[in-house]
Amino acid sequence: MSTAPAKSSTSAKRSSAKAMPKRTSTHQQDAIAMLKEDHKKVSALFEEFEKARSVNRKKQIVATICQELTVHAQLEEEIFYPAFKAALKDKELVPEATVEHASVKDLIAQVRDQEPSGEDYDAKVKVMGEYVKHHVKEEQNEMFAKAKKSRLDLLELGRQMAERKQQLLMTH
């Protein structure tokens, strides 16, 4: 038996994948896995908001949603989108995604640091969730599929994004 790490064998790789669902600093995530993880987290937060009844809980959830979306959008706009656009000579998906980001940022500005009172607040958060859901679907079905088939170094992009995310989380 070799002393090489378990991931050198495909059967060991499959069995250890379930045992270690969270990535550690020794196992770097690629850019797409990182972005998908963010998508899942935000989706769960929107679901949590729908169920929340107390004003304080809604305010906490929205603060987290706003921070997550702000950092996520910045990572995409600074690192992922430019690399994708250059590698795939994209003139459609990135511009569309950037416009979608602008709409979500506008809604973030309208709910961030506001008291969750009234129908307008809930409606803005609900519409933000719908925009994000649409945006995520397009990214995951179109952009990520094309990125995987391209020559993009997704591990290197993931490393850059993880580093930048740490910087952004310290300032937001």
JSON list of C-alpha atoms in Angstrom, two decimals:
[
{"chain": "A", "resi": 1, "resn": "MET", "atom": "CA", "xyz": [0.00, 0.00, 0.00]},
{"chain": "A", "resi": 2, "resn": "SER", "atom": "CA", "xyz": [1.31, 3.44, -0.93]},
{"chain": "A", "resi": 3, "resn": "THR", "atom": "CA", "xyz": [1.80, 6.24, 1.60]},
{"chain": "A", "resi": 4, "resn": "ALA", "atom": "CA", "xyz": [0.27, 8.73, -0.84]},
{"chain": "A", "resi": 5, "resn": "PRO", "atom": "CA", "xyz": [-2.77, 10.71, 0.35]},
{"chain": "A", "resi": 6, "resn": "ALA", "atom": "CA", "xyz": [-6.18, 9.04, 0.00]},
{"chain": "A", "resi": 7, "resn": "LYS", "atom": "CA", "xyz": [-7.19, 11.27, -2.89]},
{"chain": "A", "resi": 8, "resn": "SER", "atom": "CA", "xyz": [-4.79, 9.44, -5.23]},
{"chain": "A", "resi": 9, "resn": "SER", "atom": "CA", "xyz": [-7.25, 6.53, -5.42]},
{"chain": "A", "resi": 10, "resn": "THR", "atom": "CA", "xyz": [-10.68, 7.12, -6.92]},
{"chain": "A", "resi": 11, "resn": "SER", "atom": "CA", "xyz": [-12.49, 4.80, -4.48]},
{"chain": "A", "resi": 12, "resn": "ALA", "atom": "CA", "xyz": [-10.88, 6.52, -1.50]},
{"chain": "A", "resi": 13, "resn": "LYS", "atom": "CA", "xyz": [-11.69, 9.87, -3.07]},
{"chain": "A", "resi": 14, "resn": "ARG", "atom": "CA", "xyz": [-15.39, 8.98, -3.32]},
{"chain": "A", "resi": 15, "resn": "SER", "atom": "CA", "xyz": [-15.66, 7.68, 0.24]},
{"chain": "A", "resi": 16, "resn": "SER", "atom": "CA", "xyz": [-13.79, 10.63, 1.75]},
{"chain": "A", "resi": 17, "resn": "ALA", "atom": "CA", "xyz": [-15.90, 13.16, -0.16]},
{"chain": "A", "resi": 18, "resn": "LYS", "atom": "CA", "xyz": [-18.90, 12.40, 2.05]},
{"chain": "A", "resi": 19, "resn": "ALA", "atom": "CA", "xyz": [-16.83, 12.35, 5.22]},
{"chain": "A", "resi": 20, "resn": "MET", "atom": "CA", "xyz": [-15.44, 15.84, 4.54]},
{"chain": "A", "resi": 21, "resn": "PRO", "atom": "CA", "xyz": [-18.19, 18.06, 3.09]},
{"chain": "A", "resi": 22, "resn": "LYS", "atom": "CA", "xyz": [-16.57, 21.28, 4.31]},
{"chain": "A", "resi": 23, "resn": "ARG", "atom": "CA", "xyz": [-13.38, 22.43, 2.66]},
{"chain": "A", "resi": 24, "resn": "THR", "atom": "CA", "xyz": [-10.40, 23.14, 4.86]},
{"chain": "A", "resi": 25, "resn": "SER", "atom": "CA", "xyz": [-7.52, 25.47, 4.19]},
{"chain": "A", "resi": 26, "resn": "THR", "atom": "CA", "xyz": [-5.46, 22.46, 3.08]},
{"chain": "A", "resi": 27, "resn": "HIS", "atom": "CA", "xyz": [-8.04, 21.58, 0.40]},
{"chain": "A", "resi": 28, "resn": "GLN", "atom": "CA", "xyz": [-8.63, 24.60, -1.77]},
{"chain": "A", "resi": 29, "resn": "GLN", "atom": "CA", "xyz": [-12.03, 25.21, -3.37]},
{"chain": "A", "resi": 30, "resn": "ASP", "atom": "CA", "xyz": [-12.30, 26.11, -7.00]},
{"chain": "A", "resi": 31, "resn": "ALA", "atom": "CA", "xyz": [-14.07, 29.35, -7.90]},
{"chain": "A", "resi": 32, "resn": "ILE", "atom": "CA", "xyz": [-17.31, 27.67, -8.98]},
{"chain": "A", "resi": 33, "resn": "ALA", "atom": "CA", "xyz": [-17.61, 25.56, -5.82]},
{"chain": "A", "resi": 34, "resn": "MET", "atom": "CA", "xyz": [-17.04, 28.69, -3.74]},
{"chain": "A", "resi": 35, "resn": "LEU", "atom": "CA", "xyz": [-19.67, 30.71, -5.61]},
{"chain": "A", "resi": 36, "resn": "LYS", "atom": "CA", "xyz": [-22.18, 27.84, -5.47]},
{"chain": "A", "resi": 37, "resn": "GLU", "atom": "CA", "xyz": [-21.64, 27.60, -1.71]},
{"chain": "A", "resi": 38, "resn": "ASP", "atom": "CA", "xyz": [-22.42, 31.32, -1.42]},
{"chain": "A", "resi": 39, "resn": "HIS", "atom": "CA", "xyz": [-25.55, 30.83, -3.54]},
{"chain": "A", "resi": 40, "resn": "LYS", "atom": "CA", "xyz": [-26.77, 28.05, -1.25]},
{"chain": "A", "resi": 41, "resn": "LYS", "atom": "CA", "xyz": [-26.13, 30.09, 1.87]},
{"chain": "A", "resi": 42, "resn": "VAL", "atom": "CA", "xyz": [-28.02, 33.15, 0.59]},
{"chain": "A", "resi": 43, "resn": "SER", "atom": "CA", "xyz": [-30.91, 31.02, -0.66]},
{"chain": "A", "resi": 44, "resn": "ALA", "atom": "CA", "xyz": [-31.28, 29.52, 2.83]},
{"chain": "A", "resi": 45, "resn": "LEU", "atom": "CA", "xyz": [-31.22, 33.03, 4.33]},
{"chain": "A", "resi": 46, "resn": "PHE", "atom": "CA", "xyz": [-34.07, 34.18, 2.06]},
{"chain": "A", "resi": 47, "resn": "GLU", "atom": "CA", "xyz": [-36.08, 31.10, 3.12]},
{"chain": "A", "resi": 48, "resn": "GLU", "atom": "CA", "xyz": [-35.34, 31.91, 6.76]},
{"chain": "A", "resi": 49, "resn": "PHE", "atom": "CA", "xyz": [-36.55, 35.48, 6.20]},
{"chain": "A", "resi": 50, "resn": "GLU", "atom": "CA", "xyz": [-39.85, 34.20, 4.78]},
{"chain": "A", "resi": 51, "resn": "LYS", "atom": "CA", "xyz": [-40.46, 32.25, 8.00]},
{"chain": "A", "resi": 52, "resn": "ALA", "atom": "CA", "xyz": [-39.26, 34.95, 10.41]},
{"chain": "A", "resi": 53, "resn": "ARG", "atom": "CA", "xyz": [-41.92, 36.76, 12.41]},
{"chain": "A", "resi": 54, "resn": "SER", "atom": "CA", "xyz": [-40.03, 39.03, 14.80]},
{"chain": "A", "resi": 55, "resn": "VAL", "atom": "CA", "xyz": [-38.78, 42.39, 13.64]},
{"chain": "A", "resi": 56, "resn": "ASN", "atom": "CA", "xyz": [-35.38, 41.80, 15.27]},
{"chain": "A", "resi": 57, "resn": "ARG", "atom": "CA", "xyz": [-34.94, 38.43, 13.58]},
{"chain": "A", "resi": 58, "resn": "LYS", "atom": "CA", "xyz": [-35.88, 39.88, 10.18]},
{"chain": "A", "resi": 59, "resn": "LYS", "atom": "CA", "xyz": [-33.39, 42.70, 10.69]},
{"chain": "A", "resi": 60, "resn": "GLN", "atom": "CA", "xyz": [-30.60, 40.23, 11.58]},
{"chain": "A", "resi": 61, "resn": "ILE", "atom": "CA", "xyz": [-31.33, 38.04, 8.57]},
{"chain": "A", "resi": 62, "resn": "VAL", "atom": "CA", "xyz": [-31.46, 40.99, 6.18]},
{"chain": "A", "resi": 63, "resn": "ALA", "atom": "CA", "xyz": [-28.17, 42.35, 7.55]},
{"chain": "A", "resi": 64, "resn": "THR", "atom": "CA", "xyz": [-26.56, 38.97, 6.85]},
{"chain": "A", "resi": 65, "resn": "ILE", "atom": "CA", "xyz": [-28.14, 38.75, 3.38]},
{"chain": "A", "resi": 66, "resn": "CYS", "atom": "CA", "xyz": [-26.89, 42.24, 2.50]},
{"chain": "A", "resi": 67, "resn": "GLN", "atom": "CA", "xyz": [-23.35, 41.46, 3.67]},
{"chain": "A", "resi": 68, "resn": "GLU", "atom": "CA", "xyz": [-23.23, 38.11, 1.88]},
{"chain": "A", "resi": 69, "resn": "LEU", "atom": "CA", "xyz": [-24.58, 39.52, -1.39]},
{"chain": "A", "resi": 70, "resn": "THR", "atom": "CA", "xyz": [-22.33, 42.59, -1.28]},
{"chain": "A", "resi": 71, "resn": "VAL", "atom": "CA", "xyz": [-19.16, 40.52, -0.76]},
{"chain": "A", "resi": 72, "resn": "HIS", "atom": "CA", "xyz": [-20.26, 37.88, -3.29]},
{"chain": "A", "resi": 73, "resn": "ALA", "atom": "CA", "xyz": [-21.03, 40.46, -6.00]},
{"chain": "A", "resi": 74, "resn": "GLN", "atom": "CA", "xyz": [-17.71, 42.20, -5.40]},
{"chain": "A", "resi": 75, "resn": "LEU", "atom": "CA", "xyz": [-15.81, 38.91, -5.75]},
{"chain": "A", "resi": 76, "resn": "GLU", "atom": "CA", "xyz": [-17.58, 38.14, -8.99]},
{"chain": "A", "resi": 77, "resn": "GLU", "atom": "CA", "xyz": [-17.10, 41.64, -10.41]},
{"chain": "A", "resi": 78, "resn": "GLU", "atom": "CA", "xyz": [-13.43, 41.98, -9.40]},
{"chain": "A", "resi": 79, "resn": "ILE", "atom": "CA", "xyz": [-12.15, 38.48, -10.08]},
{"chain": "A", "resi": 80, "resn": "PHE", "atom": "CA", "xyz": [-14.52, 35.92, -11.64]},
{"chain": "A", "resi": 81, "resn": "TYR", "atom": "CA", "xyz": [-16.31, 37.99, -14.29]},
{"chain": "A", "resi": 82, "resn": "PRO", "atom": "CA", "xyz": [-13.19, 39.62, -15.78]},
{"chain": "A", "resi": 83, "resn": "ALA", "atom": "CA", "xyz": [-11.46, 36.21, -16.03]},
{"chain": "A", "resi": 84, "resn": "PHE", "atom": "CA", "xyz": [-14.58, 34.61, -17.53]},
{"chain": "A", "resi": 85, "resn": "LYS", "atom": "CA", "xyz": [-15.07, 37.47, -19.98]},
{"chain": "A", "resi": 86, "resn": "ALA", "atom": "CA", "xyz": [-11.44, 37.31, -21.16]},
{"chain": "A", "resi": 87, "resn": "ALA", "atom": "CA", "xyz": [-11.26, 33.51, -21.40]},
{"chain": "A", "resi": 88, "resn": "LEU", "atom": "CA", "xyz": [-14.55, 33.11, -23.25]},
{"chain": "A", "resi": 89, "resn": "LYS", "atom": "CA", "xyz": [-14.59, 36.44, -25.09]},
{"chain": "A", "resi": 90, "resn": "ASP", "atom": "CA", "xyz": [-18.04, 36.89, -23.51]},
{"chain": "A", "resi": 91, "resn": "LYS", "atom": "CA", "xyz": [-20.13, 39.87, -24.56]},
{"chain": "A", "resi": 92, "resn": "GLU", "atom": "CA", "xyz": [-23.48, 38.68, -23.19]},
{"chain": "A", "resi": 93, "resn": "LEU", "atom": "CA", "xyz": [-23.44, 36.77, -19.88]},
{"chain": "A", "resi": 94, "resn": "VAL", "atom": "CA", "xyz": [-21.14, 39.07, -17.91]},
{"chain": "A", "resi": 95, "resn": "PRO", "atom": "CA", "xyz": [-22.87, 42.32, -18.98]},
{"chain": "A", "resi": 96, "resn": "GLU", "atom": "CA", "xyz": [-26.25, 40.81, -18.12]},
{"chain": "A", "resi": 97, "resn": "ALA", "atom": "CA", "xyz": [-25.00, 39.55, -14.75]},
{"chain": "A", "resi": 98, "resn": "THR", "atom": "CA", "xyz": [-23.54, 42.99, -13.99]},
{"chain": "A", "resi": 99, "resn": "VAL", "atom": "CA", "xyz": [-26.91, 44.64, -14.68]},
{"chain": "A", "resi": 100, "resn": "GLU", "atom": "CA", "xyz": [-28.59, 42.10, -12.41]},
{"chain": "A", "resi": 101, "resn": "HIS", "atom": "CA", "xyz": [-26.05, 42.93, -9.70]},
{"chain": "A", "resi": 102, "resn": "ALA", "atom": "CA", "xyz": [-26.95, 46.62, -10.03]},
{"chain": "A", "resi": 103, "resn": "SER", "atom": "CA", "xyz": [-30.64, 45.86, -9.42]},
{"chain": "A", "resi": 104, "resn": "VAL", "atom": "CA", "xyz": [-29.84, 43.78, -6.34]},
{"chain": "A", "resi": 105, "resn": "LYS", "atom": "CA", "xyz": [-27.44, 46.47, -5.02]},
{"chain": "A", "resi": 106, "resn": "ASP", "atom": "CA", "xyz": [-30.22, 49.03, -5.39]},
{"chain": "A", "resi": 107, "resn": "LEU", "atom": "CA", "xyz": [-32.54, 46.87, -3.29]},
{"chain": "A", "resi": 108, "resn": "ILE", "atom": "CA", "xyz": [-29.77, 46.26, -0.74]},
{"chain": "A", "resi": 109, "resn": "ALA", "atom": "CA", "xyz": [-29.42, 50.03, -0.34]},
{"chain": "A", "resi": 110, "resn": "GLN", "atom": "CA", "xyz": [-33.18, 50.30, 0.24]},
{"chain": "A", "resi": 111, "resn": "VAL", "atom": "CA", "xyz": [-33.31, 47.70, 3.05]},
{"chain": "A", "resi": 112, "resn": "ARG", "atom": "CA", "xyz": [-29.87, 47.82, 4.67]},
{"chain": "A", "resi": 113, "resn": "ASP", "atom": "CA", "xyz": [-29.97, 49.45, 8.10]},
{"chain": "A", "resi": 114, "resn": "GLN", "atom": "CA", "xyz": [-33.72, 50.04, 7.81]},
{"chain": "A", "resi": 115, "resn": "GLU", "atom": "CA", "xyz": [-36.34, 48.97, 10.31]},
{"chain": "A", "resi": 116, "resn": "PRO", "atom": "CA", "xyz": [-38.32, 46.01, 8.98]},
{"chain": "A", "resi": 117, "resn": "SER", "atom": "CA", "xyz": [-41.66, 47.71, 9.27]},
{"chain": "A", "resi": 118, "resn": "GLY", "atom": "CA", "xyz": [-44.43, 47.51, 6.79]},
{"chain": "A", "resi": 119, "resn": "GLU", "atom": "CA", "xyz": [-45.25, 45.74, 3.59]},
{"chain": "A", "resi": 120, "resn": "ASP", "atom": "CA", "xyz": [-42.70, 47.63, 1.49]},
{"chain": "A", "resi": 121, "resn": "TYR", "atom": "CA", "xyz": [-39.74, 46.26, 3.45]},
{"chain": "A", "resi": 122, "resn": "ASP", "atom": "CA", "xyz": [-40.91, 42.66, 3.12]},
{"chain": "A", "resi": 123, "resn": "ALA", "atom": "CA", "xyz": [-41.75, 43.20, -0.55]},
{"chain": "A", "resi": 124, "resn": "LYS", "atom": "CA", "xyz": [-38.27, 44.59, -1.28]},
{"chain": "A", "resi": 125, "resn": "VAL", "atom": "CA", "xyz": [-36.61, 41.62, 0.41]},
{"chain": "A", "resi": 126, "resn": "LYS", "atom": "CA", "xyz": [-38.90, 39.21, -1.44]},
{"chain": "A", "resi": 127, "resn": "VAL", "atom": "CA", "xyz": [-38.14, 40.84, -4.82]},
{"chain": "A", "resi": 128, "resn": "MET", "atom": "CA", "xyz": [-34.43, 40.83, -3.99]},
{"chain": "A", "resi": 129, "resn": "GLY", "atom": "CA", "xyz": [-34.72, 37.09, -3.33]},
{"chain": "A", "resi": 130, "resn": "GLU", "atom": "CA", "xyz": [-36.46, 36.57, -6.68]},
{"chain": "A", "resi": 131, "resn": "TYR", "atom": "CA", "xyz": [-33.77, 38.55, -8.52]},
{"chain": "A", "resi": 132, "resn": "VAL", "atom": "CA", "xyz": [-31.05, 36.56, -6.78]},
{"chain": "A", "resi": 133, "resn": "LYS", "atom": "CA", "xyz": [-32.78, 33.25, -7.55]},
{"chain": "A", "resi": 134, "resn": "HIS", "atom": "CA", "xyz": [-32.98, 34.18, -11.26]},
{"chain": "A", "resi": 135, "resn": "HIS", "atom": "CA", "xyz": [-29.37, 35.37, -11.29]},
{"chain": "A", "resi": 136, "resn": "VAL", "atom": "CA", "xyz": [-28.13, 32.20, -9.58]},
{"chain": "A", "resi": 137, "resn": "LYS", "atom": "CA", "xyz": [-30.03, 29.99, -12.03]},
{"chain": "A", "resi": 138, "resn": "GLU", "atom": "CA", "xyz": [-28.43, 31.73, -15.02]},
{"chain": "A", "resi": 139, "resn": "GLU", "atom": "CA", "xyz": [-24.95, 31.63, -13.51]},
{"chain": "A", "resi": 140, "resn": "GLN", "atom": "CA", "xyz": [-25.15, 27.98, -12.57]},
{"chain": "A", "resi": 141, "resn": "ASN", "atom": "CA", "xyz": [-26.81, 26.78, -15.78]},
{"chain": "A", "resi": 142, "resn": "GLU", "atom": "CA", "xyz": [-24.95, 28.93, -18.30]},
{"chain": "A", "resi": 143, "resn": "MET", "atom": "CA", "xyz": [-21.90, 30.76, -16.99]},
{"chain": "A", "resi": 144, "resn": "PHE", "atom": "CA", "xyz": [-20.53, 28.04, -14.70]},
{"chain": "A", "resi": 145, "resn": "ALA", "atom": "CA", "xyz": [-21.07, 25.33, -17.32]},
{"chain": "A", "resi": 146, "resn": "LYS", "atom": "CA", "xyz": [-19.10, 27.36, -19.87]},
{"chain": "A", "resi": 147, "resn": "ALA", "atom": "CA", "xyz": [-16.39, 28.19, -17.32]},
{"chain": "A", "resi": 148, "resn": "LYS", "atom": "CA", "xyz": [-15.89, 24.50, -16.53]},
{"chain": "A", "resi": 149, "resn": "LYS", "atom": "CA", "xyz": [-15.38, 23.72, -20.22]},
{"chain": "A", "resi": 150, "resn": "SER", "atom": "CA", "xyz": [-12.97, 26.62, -20.70]},
{"chain": "A", "resi": 151, "resn": "ARG", "atom": "CA", "xyz": [-9.29, 26.85, -19.95]},
{"chain": "A", "resi": 152, "resn": "LEU", "atom": "CA", "xyz": [-9.88, 29.01, -16.89]},
{"chain": "A", "resi": 153, "resn": "ASP", "atom": "CA", "xyz": [-7.75, 28.01, -13.90]},
{"chain": "A", "resi": 154, "resn": "LEU", "atom": "CA", "xyz": [-10.69, 27.65, -11.51]},
{"chain": "A", "resi": 155, "resn": "LEU", "atom": "CA", "xyz": [-8.47, 26.63, -8.58]},
{"chain": "A", "resi": 156, "resn": "GLU", "atom": "CA", "xyz": [-6.32, 29.73, -8.96]},
{"chain": "A", "resi": 157, "resn": "LEU", "atom": "CA", "xyz": [-9.44, 31.92, -9.27]},
{"chain": "A", "resi": 158, "resn": "GLY", "atom": "CA", "xyz": [-10.82, 30.21, -6.15]},
{"chain": "A", "resi": 159, "resn": "ARG", "atom": "CA", "xyz": [-7.59, 30.97, -4.29]},
{"chain": "A", "resi": 160, "resn": "GLN", "atom": "CA", "xyz": [-7.72, 34.64, -5.32]},
{"chain": "A", "resi": 161, "resn": "MET", "atom": "CA", "xyz": [-11.40, 34.88, -4.40]},
{"chain": "A", "resi": 162, "resn": "ALA", "atom": "CA", "xyz": [-10.91, 33.22, -0.99]},
{"chain": "A", "resi": 163, "resn": "GLU", "atom": "CA", "xyz": [-8.10, 35.66, -0.21]},
{"chain": "A", "resi": 164, "resn": "ARG", "atom": "CA", "xyz": [-10.17, 38.66, -1.33]},
{"chain": "A", "resi": 165, "resn": "LYS", "atom": "CA", "xyz": [-13.23, 37.40, 0.55]},
{"chain": "A", "resi": 166, "resn": "GLN", "atom": "CA", "xyz": [-11.26, 37.41, 3.81]},
{"chain": "A", "resi": 167, "resn": "GLN", "atom": "CA", "xyz": [-10.21, 41.02, 3.15]},
{"chain": "A", "resi": 168, "resn": "LEU", "atom": "CA", "xyz": [-13.80, 42.07, 2.34]},
{"chain": "A", "resi": 169, "resn": "LEU", "atom": "CA", "xyz": [-15.30, 40.34, 5.37]},
{"chain": "A", "resi": 170, "resn": "MET", "atom": "CA", "xyz": [-12.91, 42.29, 7.60]},
{"chain": "A", "resi": 171, "resn": "THR", "atom": "CA", "xyz": [-14.14, 45.60, 6.14]},
{"chain": "A", "resi": 172, "resn": "HIS", "atom": "CA", "xyz": [-17.90, 44.89, 5.84]}
]
